Coordinates of C-alpha atoms in Angstrom, one line a residue:
Chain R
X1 CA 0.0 0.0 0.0
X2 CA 2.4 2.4 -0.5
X3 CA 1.1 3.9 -3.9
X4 CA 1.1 7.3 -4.1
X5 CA -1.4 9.6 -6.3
X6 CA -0.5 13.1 -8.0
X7 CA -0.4 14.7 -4.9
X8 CA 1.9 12.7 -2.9
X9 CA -0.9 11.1 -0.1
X10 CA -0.2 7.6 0.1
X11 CA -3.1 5.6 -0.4
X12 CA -2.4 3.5 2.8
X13 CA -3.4 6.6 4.9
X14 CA -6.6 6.6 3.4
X15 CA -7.3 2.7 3.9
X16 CA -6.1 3.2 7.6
X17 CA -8.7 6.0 8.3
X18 CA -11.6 2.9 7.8
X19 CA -9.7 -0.2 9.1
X20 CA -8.8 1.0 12.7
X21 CA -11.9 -0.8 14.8
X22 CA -10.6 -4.0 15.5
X23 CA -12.4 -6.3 17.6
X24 CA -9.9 -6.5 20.6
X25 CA -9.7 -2.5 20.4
X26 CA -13.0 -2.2 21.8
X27 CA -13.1 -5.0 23.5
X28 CA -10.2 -4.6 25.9
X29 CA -11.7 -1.2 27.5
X30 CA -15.0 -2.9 28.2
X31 CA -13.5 -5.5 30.1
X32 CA -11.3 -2.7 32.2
X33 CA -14.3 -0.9 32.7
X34 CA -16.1 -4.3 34.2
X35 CA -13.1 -5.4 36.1
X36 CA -12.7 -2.2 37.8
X37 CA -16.8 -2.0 38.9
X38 CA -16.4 -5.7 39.9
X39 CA -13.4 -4.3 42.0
X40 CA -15.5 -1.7 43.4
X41 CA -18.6 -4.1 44.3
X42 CA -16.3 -6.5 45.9
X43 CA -14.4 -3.8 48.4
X44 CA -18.2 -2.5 49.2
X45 CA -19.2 -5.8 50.0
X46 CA -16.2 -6.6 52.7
X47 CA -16.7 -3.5 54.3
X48 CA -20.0 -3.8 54.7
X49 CA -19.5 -8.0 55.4
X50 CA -16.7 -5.8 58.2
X51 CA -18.6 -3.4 59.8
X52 CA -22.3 -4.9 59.7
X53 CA -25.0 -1.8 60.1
X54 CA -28.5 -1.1 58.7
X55 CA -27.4 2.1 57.9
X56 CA -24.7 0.4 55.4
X57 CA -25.9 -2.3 53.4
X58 CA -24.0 -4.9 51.3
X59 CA -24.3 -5.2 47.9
X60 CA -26.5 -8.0 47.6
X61 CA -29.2 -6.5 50.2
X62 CA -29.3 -3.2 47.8
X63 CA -30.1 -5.4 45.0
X64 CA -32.9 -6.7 46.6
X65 CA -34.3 -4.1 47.4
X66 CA -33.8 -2.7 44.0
X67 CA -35.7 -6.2 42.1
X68 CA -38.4 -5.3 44.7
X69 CA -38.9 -2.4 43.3
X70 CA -39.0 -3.5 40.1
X71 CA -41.5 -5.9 40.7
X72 CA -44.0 -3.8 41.7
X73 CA -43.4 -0.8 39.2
X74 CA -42.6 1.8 41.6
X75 CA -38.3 1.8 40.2
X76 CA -39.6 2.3 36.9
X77 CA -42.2 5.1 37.6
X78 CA -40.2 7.0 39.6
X79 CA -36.9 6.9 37.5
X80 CA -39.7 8.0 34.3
X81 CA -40.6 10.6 36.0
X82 CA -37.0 12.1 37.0
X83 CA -35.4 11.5 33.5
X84 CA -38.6 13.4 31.6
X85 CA -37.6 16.5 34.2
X86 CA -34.2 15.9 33.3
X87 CA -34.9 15.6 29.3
X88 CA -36.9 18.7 29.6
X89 CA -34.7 20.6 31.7
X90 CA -31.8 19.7 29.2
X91 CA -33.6 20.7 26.6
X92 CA -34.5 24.0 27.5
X93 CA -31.7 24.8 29.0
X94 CA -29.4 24.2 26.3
X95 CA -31.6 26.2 23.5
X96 CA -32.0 29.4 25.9
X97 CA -28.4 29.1 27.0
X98 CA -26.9 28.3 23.5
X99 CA -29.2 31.2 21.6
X100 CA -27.8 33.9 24.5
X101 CA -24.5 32.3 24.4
X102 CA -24.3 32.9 20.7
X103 CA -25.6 36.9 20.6
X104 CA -23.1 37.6 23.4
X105 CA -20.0 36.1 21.5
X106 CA -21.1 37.5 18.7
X107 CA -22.2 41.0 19.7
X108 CA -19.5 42.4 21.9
X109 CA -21.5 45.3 23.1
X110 CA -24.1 43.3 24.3
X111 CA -21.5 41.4 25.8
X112 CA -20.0 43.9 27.8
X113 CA -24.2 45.1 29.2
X114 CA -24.8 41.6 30.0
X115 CA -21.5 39.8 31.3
X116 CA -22.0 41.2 34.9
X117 CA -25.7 39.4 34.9
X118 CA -24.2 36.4 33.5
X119 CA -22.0 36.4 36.6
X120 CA -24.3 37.1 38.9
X121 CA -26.7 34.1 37.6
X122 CA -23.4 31.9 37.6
X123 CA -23.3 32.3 41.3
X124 CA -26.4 32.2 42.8
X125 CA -26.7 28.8 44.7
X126 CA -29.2 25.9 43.0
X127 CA -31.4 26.0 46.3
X128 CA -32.4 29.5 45.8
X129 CA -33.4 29.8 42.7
X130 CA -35.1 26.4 43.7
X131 CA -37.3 27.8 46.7
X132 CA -37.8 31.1 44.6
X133 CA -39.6 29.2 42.1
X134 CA -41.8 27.1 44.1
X135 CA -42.5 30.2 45.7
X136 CA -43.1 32.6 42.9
X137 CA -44.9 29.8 40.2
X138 CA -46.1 27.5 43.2
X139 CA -45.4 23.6 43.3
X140 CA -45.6 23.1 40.1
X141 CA -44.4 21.0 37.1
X142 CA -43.2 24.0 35.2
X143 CA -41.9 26.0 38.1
X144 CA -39.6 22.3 39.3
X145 CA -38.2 22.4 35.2
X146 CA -37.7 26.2 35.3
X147 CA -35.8 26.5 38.2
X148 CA -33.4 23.6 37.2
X149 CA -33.2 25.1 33.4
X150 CA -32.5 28.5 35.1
X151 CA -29.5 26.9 37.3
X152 CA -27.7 25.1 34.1
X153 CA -28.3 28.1 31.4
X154 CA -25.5 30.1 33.2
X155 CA -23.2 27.4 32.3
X156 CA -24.2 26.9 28.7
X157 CA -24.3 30.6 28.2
X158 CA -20.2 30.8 29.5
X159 CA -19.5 28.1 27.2
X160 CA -21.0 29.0 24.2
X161 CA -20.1 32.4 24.1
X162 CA -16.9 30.8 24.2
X163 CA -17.7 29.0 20.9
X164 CA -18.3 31.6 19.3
X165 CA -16.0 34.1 19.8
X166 CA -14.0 31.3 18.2
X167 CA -16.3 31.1 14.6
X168 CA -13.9 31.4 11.8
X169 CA -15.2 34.4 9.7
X170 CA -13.7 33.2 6.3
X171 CA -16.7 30.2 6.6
X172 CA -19.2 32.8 6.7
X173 CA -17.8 34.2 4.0
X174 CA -17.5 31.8 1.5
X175 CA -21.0 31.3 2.5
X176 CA -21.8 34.6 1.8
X177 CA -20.0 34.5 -1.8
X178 CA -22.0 31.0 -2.4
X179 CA -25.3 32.7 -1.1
X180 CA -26.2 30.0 1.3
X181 CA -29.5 29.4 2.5
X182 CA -29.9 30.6 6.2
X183 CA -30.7 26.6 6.9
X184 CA -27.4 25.7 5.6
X185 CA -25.4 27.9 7.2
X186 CA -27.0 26.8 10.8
X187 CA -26.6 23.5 9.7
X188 CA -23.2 23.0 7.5
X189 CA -21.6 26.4 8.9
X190 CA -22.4 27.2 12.2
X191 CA -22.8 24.2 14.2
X192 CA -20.5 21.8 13.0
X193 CA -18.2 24.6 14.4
X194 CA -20.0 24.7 17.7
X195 CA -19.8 21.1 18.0
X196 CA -17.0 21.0 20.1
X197 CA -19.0 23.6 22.6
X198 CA -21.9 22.0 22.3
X199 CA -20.6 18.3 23.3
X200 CA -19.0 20.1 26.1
X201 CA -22.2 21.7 27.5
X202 CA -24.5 18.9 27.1
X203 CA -21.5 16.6 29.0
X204 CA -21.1 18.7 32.4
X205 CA -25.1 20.1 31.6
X206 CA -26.8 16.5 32.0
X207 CA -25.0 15.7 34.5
X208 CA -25.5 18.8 37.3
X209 CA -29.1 18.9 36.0
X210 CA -29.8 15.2 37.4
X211 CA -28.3 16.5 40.5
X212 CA -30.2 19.4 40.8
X213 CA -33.6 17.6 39.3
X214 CA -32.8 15.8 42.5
X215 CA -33.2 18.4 45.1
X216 CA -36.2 20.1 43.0
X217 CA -38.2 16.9 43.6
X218 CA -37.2 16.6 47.2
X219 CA -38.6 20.2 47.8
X220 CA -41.6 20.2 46.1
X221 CA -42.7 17.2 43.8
X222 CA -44.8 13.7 44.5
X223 CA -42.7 11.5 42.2
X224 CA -39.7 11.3 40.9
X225 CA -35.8 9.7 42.5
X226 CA -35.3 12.7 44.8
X227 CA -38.7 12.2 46.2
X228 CA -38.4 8.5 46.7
X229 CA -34.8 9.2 48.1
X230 CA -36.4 11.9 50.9
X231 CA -39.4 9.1 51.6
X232 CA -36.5 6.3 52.6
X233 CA -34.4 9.4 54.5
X234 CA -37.3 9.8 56.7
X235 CA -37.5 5.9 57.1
X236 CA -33.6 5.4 57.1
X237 CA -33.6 2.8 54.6
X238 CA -29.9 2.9 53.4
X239 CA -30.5 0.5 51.1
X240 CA -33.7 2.2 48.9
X241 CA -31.8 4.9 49.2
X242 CA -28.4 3.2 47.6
X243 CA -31.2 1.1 45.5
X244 CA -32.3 4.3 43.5
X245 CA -29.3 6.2 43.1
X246 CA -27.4 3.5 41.2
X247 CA -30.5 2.4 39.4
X248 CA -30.3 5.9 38.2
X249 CA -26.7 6.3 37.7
X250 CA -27.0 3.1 35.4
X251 CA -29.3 5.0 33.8
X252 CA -27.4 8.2 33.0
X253 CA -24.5 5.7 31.9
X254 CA -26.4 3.8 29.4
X255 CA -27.8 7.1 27.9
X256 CA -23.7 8.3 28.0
X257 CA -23.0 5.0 26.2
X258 CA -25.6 4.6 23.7
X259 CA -26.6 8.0 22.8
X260 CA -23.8 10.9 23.7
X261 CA -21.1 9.1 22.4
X262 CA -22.1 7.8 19.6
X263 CA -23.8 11.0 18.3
X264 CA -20.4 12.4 19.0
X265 CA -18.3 9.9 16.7
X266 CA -20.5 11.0 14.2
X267 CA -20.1 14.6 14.6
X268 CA -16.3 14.3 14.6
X269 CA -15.9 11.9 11.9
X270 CA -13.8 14.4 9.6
X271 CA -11.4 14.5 12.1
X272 CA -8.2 13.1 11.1
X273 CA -8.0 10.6 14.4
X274 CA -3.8 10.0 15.2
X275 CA -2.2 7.1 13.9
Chain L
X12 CA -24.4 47.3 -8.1
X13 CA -26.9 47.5 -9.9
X14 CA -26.8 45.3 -13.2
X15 CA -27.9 47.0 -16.4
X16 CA -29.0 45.0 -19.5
X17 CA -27.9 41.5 -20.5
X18 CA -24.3 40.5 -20.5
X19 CA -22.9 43.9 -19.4
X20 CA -19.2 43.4 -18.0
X21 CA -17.8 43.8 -15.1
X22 CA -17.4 47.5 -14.4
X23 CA -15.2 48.6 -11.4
X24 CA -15.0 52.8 -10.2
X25 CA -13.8 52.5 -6.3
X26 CA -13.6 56.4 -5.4
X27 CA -11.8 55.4 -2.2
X28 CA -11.3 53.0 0.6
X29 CA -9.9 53.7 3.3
X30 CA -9.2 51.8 6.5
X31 CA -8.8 52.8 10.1
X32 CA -7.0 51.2 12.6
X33 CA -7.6 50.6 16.0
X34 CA -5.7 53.8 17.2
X35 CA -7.1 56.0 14.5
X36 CA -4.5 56.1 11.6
X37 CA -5.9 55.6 8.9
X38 CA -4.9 53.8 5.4
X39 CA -6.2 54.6 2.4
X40 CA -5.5 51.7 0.3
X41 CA -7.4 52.5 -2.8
X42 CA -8.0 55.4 -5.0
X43 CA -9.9 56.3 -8.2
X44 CA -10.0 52.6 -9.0
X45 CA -11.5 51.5 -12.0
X46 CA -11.1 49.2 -14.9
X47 CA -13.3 47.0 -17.0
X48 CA -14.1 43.0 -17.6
X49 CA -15.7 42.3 -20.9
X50 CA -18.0 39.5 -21.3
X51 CA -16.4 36.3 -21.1
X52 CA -12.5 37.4 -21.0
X53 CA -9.9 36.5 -18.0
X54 CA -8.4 39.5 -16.5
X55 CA -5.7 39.6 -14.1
X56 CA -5.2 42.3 -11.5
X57 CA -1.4 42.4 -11.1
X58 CA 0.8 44.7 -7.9
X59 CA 3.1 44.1 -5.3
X60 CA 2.1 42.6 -1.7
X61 CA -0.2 45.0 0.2
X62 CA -1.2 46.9 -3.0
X63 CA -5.1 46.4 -2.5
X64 CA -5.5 43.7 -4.9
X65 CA -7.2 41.1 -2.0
X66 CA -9.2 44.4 -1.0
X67 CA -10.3 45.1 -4.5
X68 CA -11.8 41.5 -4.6
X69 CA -13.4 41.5 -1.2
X70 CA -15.1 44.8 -2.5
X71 CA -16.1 43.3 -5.1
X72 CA -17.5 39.9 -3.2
X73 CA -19.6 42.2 -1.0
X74 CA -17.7 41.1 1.9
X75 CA -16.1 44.8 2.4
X76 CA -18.9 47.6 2.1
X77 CA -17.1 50.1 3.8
X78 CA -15.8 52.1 0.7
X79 CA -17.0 55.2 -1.7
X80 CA -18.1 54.3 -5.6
X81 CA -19.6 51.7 -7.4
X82 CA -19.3 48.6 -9.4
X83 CA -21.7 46.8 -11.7
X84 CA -21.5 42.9 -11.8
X85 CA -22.2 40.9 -15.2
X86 CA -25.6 39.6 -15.7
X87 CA -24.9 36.5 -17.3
X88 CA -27.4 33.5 -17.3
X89 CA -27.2 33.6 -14.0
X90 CA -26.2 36.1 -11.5
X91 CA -24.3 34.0 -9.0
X92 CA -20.6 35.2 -8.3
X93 CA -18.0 32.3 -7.1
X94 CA -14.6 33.0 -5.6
X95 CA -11.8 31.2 -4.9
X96 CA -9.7 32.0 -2.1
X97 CA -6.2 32.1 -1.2
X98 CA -6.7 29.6 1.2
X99 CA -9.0 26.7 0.0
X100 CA -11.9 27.2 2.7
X101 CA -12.9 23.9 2.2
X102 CA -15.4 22.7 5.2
X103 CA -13.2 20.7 6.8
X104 CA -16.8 19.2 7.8
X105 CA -18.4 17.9 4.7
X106 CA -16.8 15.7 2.1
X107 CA -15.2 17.2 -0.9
X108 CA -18.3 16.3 -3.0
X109 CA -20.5 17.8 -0.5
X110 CA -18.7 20.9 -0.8
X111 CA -19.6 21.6 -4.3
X112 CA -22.5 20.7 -3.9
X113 CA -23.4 22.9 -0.7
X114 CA -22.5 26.0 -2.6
X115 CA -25.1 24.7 -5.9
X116 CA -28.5 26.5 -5.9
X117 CA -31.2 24.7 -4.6
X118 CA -32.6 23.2 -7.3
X119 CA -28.8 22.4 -8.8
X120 CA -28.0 20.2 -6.2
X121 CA -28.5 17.0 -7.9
X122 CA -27.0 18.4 -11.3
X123 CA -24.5 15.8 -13.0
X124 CA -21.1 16.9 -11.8
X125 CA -18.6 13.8 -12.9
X126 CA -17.3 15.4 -15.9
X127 CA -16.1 18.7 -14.0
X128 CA -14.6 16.4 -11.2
X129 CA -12.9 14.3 -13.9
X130 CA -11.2 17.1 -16.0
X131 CA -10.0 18.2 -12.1
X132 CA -8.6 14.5 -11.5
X133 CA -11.1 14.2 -8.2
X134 CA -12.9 11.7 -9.6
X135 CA -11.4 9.1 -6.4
X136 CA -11.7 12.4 -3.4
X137 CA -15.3 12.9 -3.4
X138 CA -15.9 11.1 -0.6
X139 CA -12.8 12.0 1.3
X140 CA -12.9 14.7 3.8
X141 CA -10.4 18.8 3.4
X142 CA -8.1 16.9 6.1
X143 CA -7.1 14.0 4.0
X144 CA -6.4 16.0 0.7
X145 CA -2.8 17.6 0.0
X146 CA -2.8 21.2 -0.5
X147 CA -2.9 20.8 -4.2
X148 CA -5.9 18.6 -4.3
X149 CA -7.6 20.8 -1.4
X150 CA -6.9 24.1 -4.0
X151 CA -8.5 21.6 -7.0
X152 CA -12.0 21.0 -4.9
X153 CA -11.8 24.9 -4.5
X154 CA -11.8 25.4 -8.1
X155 CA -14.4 22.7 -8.3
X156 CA -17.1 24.6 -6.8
X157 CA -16.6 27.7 -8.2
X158 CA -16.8 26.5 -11.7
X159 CA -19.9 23.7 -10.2
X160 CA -22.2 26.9 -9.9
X161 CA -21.5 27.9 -13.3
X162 CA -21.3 31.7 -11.9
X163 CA -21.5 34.8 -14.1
X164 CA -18.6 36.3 -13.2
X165 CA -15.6 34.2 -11.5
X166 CA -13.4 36.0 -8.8
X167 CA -9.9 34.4 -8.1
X168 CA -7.4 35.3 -5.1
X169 CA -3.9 34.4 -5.5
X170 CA -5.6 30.9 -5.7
X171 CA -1.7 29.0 -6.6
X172 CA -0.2 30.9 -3.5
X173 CA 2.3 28.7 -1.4
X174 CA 2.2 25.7 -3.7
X175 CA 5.5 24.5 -5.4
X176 CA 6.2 25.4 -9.0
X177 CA 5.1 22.0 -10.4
X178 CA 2.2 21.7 -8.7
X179 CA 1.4 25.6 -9.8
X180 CA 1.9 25.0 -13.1
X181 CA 0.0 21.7 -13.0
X182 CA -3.5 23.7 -11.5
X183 CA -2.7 26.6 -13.5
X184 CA -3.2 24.2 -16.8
X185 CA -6.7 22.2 -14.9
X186 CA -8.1 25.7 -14.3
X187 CA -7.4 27.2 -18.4
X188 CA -9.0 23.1 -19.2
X189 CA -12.3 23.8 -16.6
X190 CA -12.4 27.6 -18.5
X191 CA -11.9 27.2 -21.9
X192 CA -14.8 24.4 -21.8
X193 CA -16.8 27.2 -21.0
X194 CA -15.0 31.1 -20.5
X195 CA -16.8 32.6 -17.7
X196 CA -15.9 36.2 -17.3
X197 CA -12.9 36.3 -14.8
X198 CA -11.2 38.3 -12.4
X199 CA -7.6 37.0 -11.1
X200 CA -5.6 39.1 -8.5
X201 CA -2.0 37.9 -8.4
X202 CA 1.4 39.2 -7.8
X203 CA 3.3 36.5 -10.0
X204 CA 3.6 38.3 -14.1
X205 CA 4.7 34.8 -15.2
X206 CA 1.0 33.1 -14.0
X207 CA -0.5 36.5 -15.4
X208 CA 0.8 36.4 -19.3
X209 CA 0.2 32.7 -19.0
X210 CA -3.9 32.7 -18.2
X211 CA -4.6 35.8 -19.0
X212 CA -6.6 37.5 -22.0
X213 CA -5.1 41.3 -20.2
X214 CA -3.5 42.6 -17.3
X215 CA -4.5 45.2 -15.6
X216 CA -1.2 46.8 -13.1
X217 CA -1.3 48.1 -10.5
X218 CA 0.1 50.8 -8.7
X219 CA 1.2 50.8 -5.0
X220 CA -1.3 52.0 -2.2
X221 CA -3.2 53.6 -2.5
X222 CA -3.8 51.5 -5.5
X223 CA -5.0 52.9 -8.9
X224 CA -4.6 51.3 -12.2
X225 CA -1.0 52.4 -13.5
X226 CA -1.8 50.8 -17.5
X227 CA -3.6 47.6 -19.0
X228 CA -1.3 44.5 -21.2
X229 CA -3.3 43.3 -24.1
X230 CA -2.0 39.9 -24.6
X231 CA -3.0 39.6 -28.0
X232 CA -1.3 36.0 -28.4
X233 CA -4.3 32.8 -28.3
X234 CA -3.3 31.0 -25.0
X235 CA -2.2 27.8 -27.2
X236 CA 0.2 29.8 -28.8
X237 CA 2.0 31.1 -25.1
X238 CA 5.0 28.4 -25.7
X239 CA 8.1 29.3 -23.1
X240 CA 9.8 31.3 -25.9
X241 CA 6.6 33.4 -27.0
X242 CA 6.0 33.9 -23.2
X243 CA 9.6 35.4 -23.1
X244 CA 8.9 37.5 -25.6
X245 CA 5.8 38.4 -23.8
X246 CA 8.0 39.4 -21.0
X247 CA 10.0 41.4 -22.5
X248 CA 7.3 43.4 -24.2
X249 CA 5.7 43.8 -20.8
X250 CA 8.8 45.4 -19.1
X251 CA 9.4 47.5 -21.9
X252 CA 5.8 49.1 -21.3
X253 CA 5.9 48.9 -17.7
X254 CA 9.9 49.4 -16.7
X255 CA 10.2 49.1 -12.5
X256 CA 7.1 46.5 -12.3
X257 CA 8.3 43.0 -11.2

């Protein structure tokens, strides 16, 4: 493979761009990765086999609890309920924060007006704006998803302003010269370069809004993990309360594994990857 | 700009552009500026570094309106404009067949573009992404999609820049192939007389900032007949008329 065209590539870098998946490439990390949580489970289990408490269950009592719940629906309902307040928080979240991020990259002016409330909204604890909400809207649905949008679009705003103040101009202008439709700049111009920002967002955004989607259903909701988790407080039962939070954290993982990453790969597939 | 009539050339009067820098001193980079493109003839824009020739262009692309006077774009049978740029801006994004076709018209998308990447010899890079190509074949895709529009009026920047002389030589002959199939009305700024006498139909010089036009070449001599001997000649015809230019 070492023949070369009119410009000097060799065609061997091109056949190594498709033929770099081998099976024991993605293999090996998945076994680390199961090692190392069987590692984990097993310590948890001595020290809990060591110092025997109600108040620190083994492994093996949390997943009873945990196919208990199952069984009778209530795991299922409640972990529903959290990740549809998560989705939507997310969701709103990003668009507000990514649509102010832009204009203030983009428009130093308004930059300049705005920066000091962007600090400001940075720094105000989650718990306020929390209890402000359920005081101002009342205990409601929209008020619980408001408050946690209104935590995270700080944080998207920051990082996407960062994005783009770093928009390559000569893009927009060849788009300009071409006379691209507004469509196709968002979609072939401007976000492929936002990507990078974007990725980064949604990575640290998901995972301090299931944190904070938490606390909002502790303070004012009927449903949901955080609820659950302040019901088994008040009873003391470790165990639910270990019982939910992995259930969920298994949930946040598979959704890391099956739909963040791989949407990633395909956003960065023009990247040349190192050899 | 606004076009007049059918097949009207390009027609270029810059009063003055000026720029101003951050601490207030101002440039003037061009002034009293104007020349003519007829219909379907290559024209190259030749002067030093810095003379306003990249500036004249961006004018010209509507990327720069900060500037006094007008110019009048050819109405051809269509009115899109294509540029090619110093660097390729390729998006580094997209494939290199997605790139033509991104800047095609709506309802050109789908249009039949083998031949055009055949004559280019990037028949095999379509699917390949900016990152894998060489500079060369990167500048080729460029040239791709500004011909793939089929544009009334073709604007080029220094688009050989920082390639080696083969390699030069080797686009220079792709882009006269891609023209000559169909001569769009061009506009080429370079600094390099040598690329000038060998694509052009006239040069138009130059004079250092702020730039006006100091005379115009006629190259009278078909392109076919531009052997390395009749370009010497060339040469030396153009230095008589303009002594001091490089």
């Amino acid at each position: 493979m070492t023949t070369r065209d009119g410009d000097g590539r060799t065609l061997g870098d091109m056949a190594g761009i498709s033929s770099r998946s081998g099976s024991t490439a993605t293999l090996m990390p998945a076994l680390t990765v199961t090692i190392s949580l069987l590692g984990l489970g097993l310590l948890w289990s001595l020290a809990a086999n060591a110092w025997p408490s109600r108040a620190f269950p083994g492994p093996g009592e949390v997943w009873q609890v945990l196919l208990r719940e199952a069984a009778s629906g209530d795991l299922f309902y409640h972990l529903g309920a959290t990740l549809g307040r998560v989705a939507a928080a997310y969701v709103v979240a990003m668009i507000i924060g990514s649509v102010i991020g832009i204009l203030l990259g983009s428009y130093r002016r308004a930059d300049r007006f705005f920066n000091p409330w962007v600090i400001l909204f940075l720094n105000i604890p989650a718990l306020v704006i929390i209890v402000l909400a359920y005081i101002w809207f009342g205990l409601t649905e929209a008020a619980a998803i408001g408050a946690v949008a209104v935590n995270k679009i700080p944080n998207v705003v920051v990082t996407m302003r960062e994005g783009a103040r770093a928009l390559d101009p000569r893009y927009a202008e060849m788009a300009a010269v071409y006379r691209f439709a507004p469509l196709d700049r968002l979609r072939h111009i401007l976000l492929p370069q936002l990507q990078p920002y974007l990725a980064a967002a949604s990575r640290s955004g998901i995972a301090l809004i299931w944190k904070i989607v938490l606390v909002v259903e502790l303070l004012g909701r009927s449903n949901g993990v955080g609820f659950q988790i302040h019901l088994y407080f008040q009873l003391f039962d470790v165990a639910a309360i270990l019982a939910y939070t992995l259930a969920f954290v298994a949930v946040m993982l598979v959704i890391e594994l099956l739909l963040v990453q791989p949407v990633e790969r395909h956003a960065t597939r023009w990247r040349r990857r190192p050899a | 700009m606004q076009p007049v009539g059918a097949a009207a050339p390009l027609r270029v009067d810059i009063a003055e552009k000026t720029f101003r820098s951050a601490q207030g001193v101002s440039v003037t980079a061009l002034r009293n500026l104007s020349f003519e493109v007829r219909q379907g003839e290559f024209v190259c824009l030749l002067g030093p570094s810095g003379c306003g020739k990249t500036t004249t262009l961006r004018i010209l692309l509507g990327l720069d309106r900060q500037f006094s006077g007008s110019f009048q774009l050819p109405e051809g049978s269509s009115n899109r404009i294509a540029a090619v740029f110093q660097e390729p801006t390729l998006l580094p994004w997209r494939t290199v067949e997605e790139n033509v076709r991104l800047a095609l018209p709506k309802d050109l998308r789908a249009k039949n573009i083998d031949a055009l990447f055949d004559t280019l010899g990037l028949a095999g890079m379509r699917s390949l992404y900016p990152a894998e190509l060489s500079l060369g074949l990167a500048r080729r895709a460029a040239l791709a999609r500004a011909f793939a529009i089929e544009p009334a009026v073709l604007f080029l920047d220094e688009p050989f820049v920082s390639l080696d002389g083969r390699t030069a030589g080797q686009l220079r002959h792709l882009l006269l192939d891609v023209w000559s199939a169909k001569p769009t009305t061009a506009l080429m700024v370079t600094h390099n007389l040598t690329e000038a006498l060998t694509l052009a139909d006239r040069i138009i010089v130059l004079a250092p900032r702020p730039s006006h036009v100091l005379g115009v070449f006629d190259i009278g001599l078909p392109r076919q007949h531009r052997s390395p001997e009749a370009t010497n000649d060339l040469l030396r015809s153009f230095h008589q008329k303009f002594p001091g230019v490089t």
